[in-house]
One Martini backbone bead per residue (centre of mass of N, CA, C, O) as a GRO file, in nm:
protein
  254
    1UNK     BB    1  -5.563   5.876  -2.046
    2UNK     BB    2  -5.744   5.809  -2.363
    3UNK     BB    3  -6.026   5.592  -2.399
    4UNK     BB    4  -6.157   5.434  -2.654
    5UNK     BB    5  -6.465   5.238  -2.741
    6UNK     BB    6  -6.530   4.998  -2.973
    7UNK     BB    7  -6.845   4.947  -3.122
    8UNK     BB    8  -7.030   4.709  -3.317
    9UNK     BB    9  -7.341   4.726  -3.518
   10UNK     BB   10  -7.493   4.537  -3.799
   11UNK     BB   11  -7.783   4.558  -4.057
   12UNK     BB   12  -7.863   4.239  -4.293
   13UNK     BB   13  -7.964   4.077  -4.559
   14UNK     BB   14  -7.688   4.045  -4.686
   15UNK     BB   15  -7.452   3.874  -4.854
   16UNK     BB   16  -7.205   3.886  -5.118
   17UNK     BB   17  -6.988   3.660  -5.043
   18UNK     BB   18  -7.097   3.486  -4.818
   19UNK     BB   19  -7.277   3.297  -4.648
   20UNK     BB   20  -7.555   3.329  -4.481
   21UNK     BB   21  -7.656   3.408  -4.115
   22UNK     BB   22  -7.872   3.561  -3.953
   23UNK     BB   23  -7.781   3.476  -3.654
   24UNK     BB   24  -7.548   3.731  -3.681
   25UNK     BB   25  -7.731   3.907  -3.561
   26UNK     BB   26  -7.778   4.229  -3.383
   27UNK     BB   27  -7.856   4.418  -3.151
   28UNK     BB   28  -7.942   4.718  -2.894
   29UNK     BB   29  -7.894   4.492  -2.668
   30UNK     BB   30  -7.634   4.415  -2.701
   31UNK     BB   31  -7.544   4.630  -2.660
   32UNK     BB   32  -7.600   4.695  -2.353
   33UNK     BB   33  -7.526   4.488  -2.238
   34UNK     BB   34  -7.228   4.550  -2.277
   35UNK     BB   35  -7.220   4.853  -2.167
   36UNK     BB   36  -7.271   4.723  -1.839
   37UNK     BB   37  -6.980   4.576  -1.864
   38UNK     BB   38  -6.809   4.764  -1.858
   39UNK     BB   39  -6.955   4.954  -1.622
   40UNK     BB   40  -6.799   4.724  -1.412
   41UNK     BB   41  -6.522   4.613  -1.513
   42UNK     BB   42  -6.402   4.926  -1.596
   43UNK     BB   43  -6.186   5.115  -1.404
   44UNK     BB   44  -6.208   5.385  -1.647
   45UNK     BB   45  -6.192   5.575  -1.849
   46UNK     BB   46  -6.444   5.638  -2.140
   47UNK     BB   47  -6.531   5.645  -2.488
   48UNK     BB   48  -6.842   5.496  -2.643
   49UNK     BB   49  -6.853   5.339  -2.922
   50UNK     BB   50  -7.055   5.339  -3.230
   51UNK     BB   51  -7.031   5.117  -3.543
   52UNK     BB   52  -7.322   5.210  -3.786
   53UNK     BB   53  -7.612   5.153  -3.994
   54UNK     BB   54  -7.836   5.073  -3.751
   55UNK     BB   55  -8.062   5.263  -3.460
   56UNK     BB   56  -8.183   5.369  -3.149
   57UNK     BB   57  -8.039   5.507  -3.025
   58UNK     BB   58  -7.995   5.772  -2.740
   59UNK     BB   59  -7.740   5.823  -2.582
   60UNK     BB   60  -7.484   5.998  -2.421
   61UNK     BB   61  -7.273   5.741  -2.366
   62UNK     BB   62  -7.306   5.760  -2.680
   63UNK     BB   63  -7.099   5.734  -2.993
   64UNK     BB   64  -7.222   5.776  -3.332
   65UNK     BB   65  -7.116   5.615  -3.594
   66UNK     BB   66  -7.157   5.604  -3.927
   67UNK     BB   67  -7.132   5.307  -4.180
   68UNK     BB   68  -7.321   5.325  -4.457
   69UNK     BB   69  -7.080   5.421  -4.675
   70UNK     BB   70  -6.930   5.145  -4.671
   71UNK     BB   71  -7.110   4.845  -4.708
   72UNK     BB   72  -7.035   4.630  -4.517
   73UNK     BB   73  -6.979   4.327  -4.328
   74UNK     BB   74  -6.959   4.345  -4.050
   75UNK     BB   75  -6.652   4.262  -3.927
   76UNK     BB   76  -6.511   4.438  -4.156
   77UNK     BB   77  -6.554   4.716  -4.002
   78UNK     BB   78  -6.311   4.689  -3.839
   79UNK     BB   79  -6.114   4.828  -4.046
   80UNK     BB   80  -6.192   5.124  -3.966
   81UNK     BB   81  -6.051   5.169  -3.700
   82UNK     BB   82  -5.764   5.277  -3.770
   83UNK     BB   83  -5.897   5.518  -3.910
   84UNK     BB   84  -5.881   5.866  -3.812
   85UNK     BB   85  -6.216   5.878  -3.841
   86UNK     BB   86  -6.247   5.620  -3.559
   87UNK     BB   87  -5.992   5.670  -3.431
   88UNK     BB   88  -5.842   5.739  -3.128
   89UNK     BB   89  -5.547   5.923  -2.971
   90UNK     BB   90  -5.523   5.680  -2.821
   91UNK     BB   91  -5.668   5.455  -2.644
   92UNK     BB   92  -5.774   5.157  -2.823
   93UNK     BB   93  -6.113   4.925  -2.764
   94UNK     BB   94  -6.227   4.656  -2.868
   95UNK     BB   95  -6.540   4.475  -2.876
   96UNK     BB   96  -6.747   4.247  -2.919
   97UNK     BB   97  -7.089   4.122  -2.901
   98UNK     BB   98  -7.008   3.811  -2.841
   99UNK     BB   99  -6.953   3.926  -2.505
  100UNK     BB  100  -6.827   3.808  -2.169
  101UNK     BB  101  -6.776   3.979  -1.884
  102UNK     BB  102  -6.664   3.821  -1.582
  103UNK     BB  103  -6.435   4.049  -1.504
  104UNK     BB  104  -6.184   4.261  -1.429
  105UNK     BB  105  -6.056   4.453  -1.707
  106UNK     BB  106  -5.847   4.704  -1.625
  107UNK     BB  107  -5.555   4.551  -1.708
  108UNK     BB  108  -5.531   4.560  -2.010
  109UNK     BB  109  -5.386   4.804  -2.109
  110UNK     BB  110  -5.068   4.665  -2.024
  111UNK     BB  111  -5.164   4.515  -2.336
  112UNK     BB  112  -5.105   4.799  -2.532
  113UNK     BB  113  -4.834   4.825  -2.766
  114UNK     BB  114  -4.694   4.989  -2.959
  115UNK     BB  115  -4.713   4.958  -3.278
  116UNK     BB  116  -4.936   4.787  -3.164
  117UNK     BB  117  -5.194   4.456  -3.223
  118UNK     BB  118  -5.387   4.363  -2.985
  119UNK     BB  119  -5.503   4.020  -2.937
  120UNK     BB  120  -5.622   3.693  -2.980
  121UNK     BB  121  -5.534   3.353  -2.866
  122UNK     BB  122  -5.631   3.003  -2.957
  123UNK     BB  123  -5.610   2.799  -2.772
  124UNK     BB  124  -5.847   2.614  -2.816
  125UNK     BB  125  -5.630   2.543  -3.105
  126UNK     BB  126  -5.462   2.378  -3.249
  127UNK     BB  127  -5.112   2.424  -3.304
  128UNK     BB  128  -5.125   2.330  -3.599
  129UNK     BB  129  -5.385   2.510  -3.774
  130UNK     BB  130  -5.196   2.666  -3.997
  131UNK     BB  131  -5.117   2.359  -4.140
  132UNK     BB  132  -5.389   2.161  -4.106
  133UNK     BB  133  -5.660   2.232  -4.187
  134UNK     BB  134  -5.695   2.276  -4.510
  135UNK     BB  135  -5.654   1.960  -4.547
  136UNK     BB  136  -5.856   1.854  -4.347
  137UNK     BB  137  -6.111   2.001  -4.494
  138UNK     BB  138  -6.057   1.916  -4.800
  139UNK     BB  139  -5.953   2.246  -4.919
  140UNK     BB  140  -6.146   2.433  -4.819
  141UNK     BB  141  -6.172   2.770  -4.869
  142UNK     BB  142  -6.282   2.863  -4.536
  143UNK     BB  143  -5.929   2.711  -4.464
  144UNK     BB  144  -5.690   2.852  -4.617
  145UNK     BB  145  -5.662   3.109  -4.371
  146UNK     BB  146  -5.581   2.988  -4.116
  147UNK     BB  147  -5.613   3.072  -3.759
  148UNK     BB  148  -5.495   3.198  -3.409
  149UNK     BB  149  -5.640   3.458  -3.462
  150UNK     BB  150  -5.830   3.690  -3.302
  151UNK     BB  151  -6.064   3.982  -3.281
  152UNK     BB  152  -6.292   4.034  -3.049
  153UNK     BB  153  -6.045   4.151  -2.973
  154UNK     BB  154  -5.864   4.500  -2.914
  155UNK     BB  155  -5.547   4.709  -2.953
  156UNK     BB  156  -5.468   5.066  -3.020
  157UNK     BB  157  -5.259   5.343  -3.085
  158UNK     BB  158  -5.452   5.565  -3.215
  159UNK     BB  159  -5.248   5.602  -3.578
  160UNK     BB  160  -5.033   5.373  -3.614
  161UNK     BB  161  -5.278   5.206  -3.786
  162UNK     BB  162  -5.340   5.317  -4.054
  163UNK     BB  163  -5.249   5.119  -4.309
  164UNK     BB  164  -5.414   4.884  -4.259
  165UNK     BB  165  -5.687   5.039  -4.387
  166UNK     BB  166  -5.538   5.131  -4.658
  167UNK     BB  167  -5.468   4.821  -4.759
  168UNK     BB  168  -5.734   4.714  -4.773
  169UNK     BB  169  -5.896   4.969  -4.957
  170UNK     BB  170  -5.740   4.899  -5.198
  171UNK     BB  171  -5.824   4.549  -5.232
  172UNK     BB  172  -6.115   4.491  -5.148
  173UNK     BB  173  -6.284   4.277  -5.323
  174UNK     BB  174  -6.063   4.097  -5.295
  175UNK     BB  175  -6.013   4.058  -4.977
  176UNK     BB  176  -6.346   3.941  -4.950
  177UNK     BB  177  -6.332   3.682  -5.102
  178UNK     BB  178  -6.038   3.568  -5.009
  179UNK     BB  179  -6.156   3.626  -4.680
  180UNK     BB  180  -6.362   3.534  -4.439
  181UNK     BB  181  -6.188   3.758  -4.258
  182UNK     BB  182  -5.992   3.946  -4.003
  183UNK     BB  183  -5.830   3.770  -3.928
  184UNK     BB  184  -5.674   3.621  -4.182
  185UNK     BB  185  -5.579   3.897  -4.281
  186UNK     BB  186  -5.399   3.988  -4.038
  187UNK     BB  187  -5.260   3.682  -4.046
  188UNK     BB  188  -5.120   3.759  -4.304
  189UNK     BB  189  -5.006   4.096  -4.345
  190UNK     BB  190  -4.945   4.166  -4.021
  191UNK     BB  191  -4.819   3.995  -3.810
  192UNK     BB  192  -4.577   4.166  -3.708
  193UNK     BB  193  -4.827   4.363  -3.527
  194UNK     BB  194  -4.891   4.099  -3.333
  195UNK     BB  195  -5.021   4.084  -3.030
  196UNK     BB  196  -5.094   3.905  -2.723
  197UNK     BB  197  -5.291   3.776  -2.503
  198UNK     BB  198  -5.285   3.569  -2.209
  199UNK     BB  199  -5.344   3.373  -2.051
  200UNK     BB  200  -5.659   3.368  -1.876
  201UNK     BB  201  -5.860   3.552  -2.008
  202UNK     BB  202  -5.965   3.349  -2.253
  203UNK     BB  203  -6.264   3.194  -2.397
  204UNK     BB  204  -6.457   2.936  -2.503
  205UNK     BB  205  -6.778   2.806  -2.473
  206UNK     BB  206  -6.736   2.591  -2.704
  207UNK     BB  207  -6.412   2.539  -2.789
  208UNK     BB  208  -6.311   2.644  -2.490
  209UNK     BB  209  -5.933   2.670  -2.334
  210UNK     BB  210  -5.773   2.410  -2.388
  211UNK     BB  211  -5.608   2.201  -2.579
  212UNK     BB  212  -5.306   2.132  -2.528
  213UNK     BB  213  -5.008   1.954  -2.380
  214UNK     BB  214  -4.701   1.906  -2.229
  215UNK     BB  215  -4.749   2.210  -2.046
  216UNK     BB  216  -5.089   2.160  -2.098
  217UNK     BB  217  -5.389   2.121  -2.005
  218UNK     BB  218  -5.702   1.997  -2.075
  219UNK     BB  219  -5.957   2.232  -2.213
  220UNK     BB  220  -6.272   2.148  -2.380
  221UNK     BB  221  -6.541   2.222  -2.241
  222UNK     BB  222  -6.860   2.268  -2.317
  223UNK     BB  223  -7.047   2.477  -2.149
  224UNK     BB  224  -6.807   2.585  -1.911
  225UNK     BB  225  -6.751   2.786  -1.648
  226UNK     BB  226  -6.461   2.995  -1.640
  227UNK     BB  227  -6.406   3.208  -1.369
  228UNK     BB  228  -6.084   3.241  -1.378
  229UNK     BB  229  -6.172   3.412  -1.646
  230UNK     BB  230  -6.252   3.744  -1.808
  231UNK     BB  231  -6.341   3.600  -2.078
  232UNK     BB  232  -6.616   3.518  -2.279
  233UNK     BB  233  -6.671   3.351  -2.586
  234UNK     BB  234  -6.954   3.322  -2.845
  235UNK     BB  235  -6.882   3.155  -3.041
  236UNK     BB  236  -6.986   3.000  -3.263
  237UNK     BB  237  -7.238   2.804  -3.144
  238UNK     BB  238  -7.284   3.008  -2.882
  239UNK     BB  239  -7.462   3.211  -3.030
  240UNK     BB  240  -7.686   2.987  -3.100
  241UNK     BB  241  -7.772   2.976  -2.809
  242UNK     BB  242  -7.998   3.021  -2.544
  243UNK     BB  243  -7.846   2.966  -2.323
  244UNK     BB  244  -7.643   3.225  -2.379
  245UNK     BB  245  -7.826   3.448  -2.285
  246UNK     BB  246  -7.898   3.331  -1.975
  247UNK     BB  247  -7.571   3.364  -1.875
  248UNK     BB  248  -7.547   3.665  -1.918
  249UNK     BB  249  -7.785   3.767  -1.693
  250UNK     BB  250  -7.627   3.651  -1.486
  251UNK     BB  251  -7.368   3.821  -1.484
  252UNK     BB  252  -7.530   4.138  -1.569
  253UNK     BB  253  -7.742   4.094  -1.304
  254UNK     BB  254  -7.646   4.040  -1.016
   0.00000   0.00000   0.00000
């Protein structure tokens, strides 16, 4: 099986959608990072993509694919990903740059199915999120269309969701202004196309790992380090945190 993992990474003075924050840069090094957590982490055969905007990468081991033609907005870019232009003819795996791998993801393979788009579910957040979010934040517009779906990670077979990206570019400027991001955007439209990972894979290193419930302990705190959880995601405040470039080095280099 033919694997192509995909990162994105893209640089920009303004945002013309929504507020703009600096912090959301990524660089070069970024893409260096993870690209050598995944060479410790992955232990498969793969192909590894970077589609940007502006770089000086020059490895033989990254295949640079330029998107300055679409002139999208940072995370927006996922949405390339499902079109034939982008996406790798079996298994597809993207991953954020503001991700730390921290054990061996080998077996993510095997929750990768046929025309379904496998994404993360944010246990850290209440299992009401998407019926309570919008009226408690005041119906701020940014809180609209809260969901529980995660796109850090995604996985998709071939070219089995192009439509996804065809039906997303039918109505860009509409869809840019009324969603926050490709969260929102797939847990609206495509709901029907999304598996989720299981438990104990990922967590938030901010918003932490589990809500809980009645079935579920609460696993709520901020900045603690969950051996063993597969994948720590540096969301939220975790990537504006100096100390969290520090944990990153701790683990991809010792």
């Amino acid at each position: 099986m033919r694997i192509d993992i995909h990162l994105i990474k893209t640089v920009h003075k303004e945002n013309p959608y929504q507020r703009f924050d600096p912090q959301e840069f990524y660089t070069d090094e970024n893409v260096y990072d993870l690209k050598h957590q995944i060479q410790r982490y992955f232990k498969h055969d793969y192909t590894l993509n970077l589609l940007t905007n502006d770089t000086t990468i020059n490895a033989p081991d990254v295949k640079i694919k330029s998107v300055v033609d679409y002139d999208l907005w940072g995370w927006w870019n996922k949405m390339l990903l499902f079109s034939k232009d982008f996406t790798g003819p079996e298994l597809n795996i993207y991953i954020d740059l503001d991700t730390v791998i921290q054990r061996d993801i080998s077996n993510i393979v095997h929750f990768a199915n046929n025309h379904m788009l496998t994404l993360l579910y944010s246990y850290w957040k209440p299992i009401d999120w998407e019926q309570t979010a919008y009226k408690a934040s005041g119906y701020k517009q940014e809180f609209k269309h809260s969901t529980l779906i995660n796109s850090s990670i995604m996985m998709w077979h071939g070219n089995q969701l192009q439509h996804i990206s065809e039906l997303f570019f039918e109505n860009l400027d509409k869809n840019l202004v009324h969603f926050r991001g490709n969260d929102e955007y797939l847990s609206s439209f495509h709901k029907d196309r999304i598996n989720v990972l299981p438990r104990g894979w990922c967590y938030s290193y901010f918003f932490g790992a589990e809500q809980g419930s009645e079935f579920f302990n609460r696993d709520k705190d901020a900045w603690k380090k969950r051996e063993k959880y597969k994948i720590r995601l540096l969301n939220g405040e975790g990537k504006r945190q100096n100390k969290m470039i520090e944990t990153r080095v701790e683990l991809t280099h010792d």
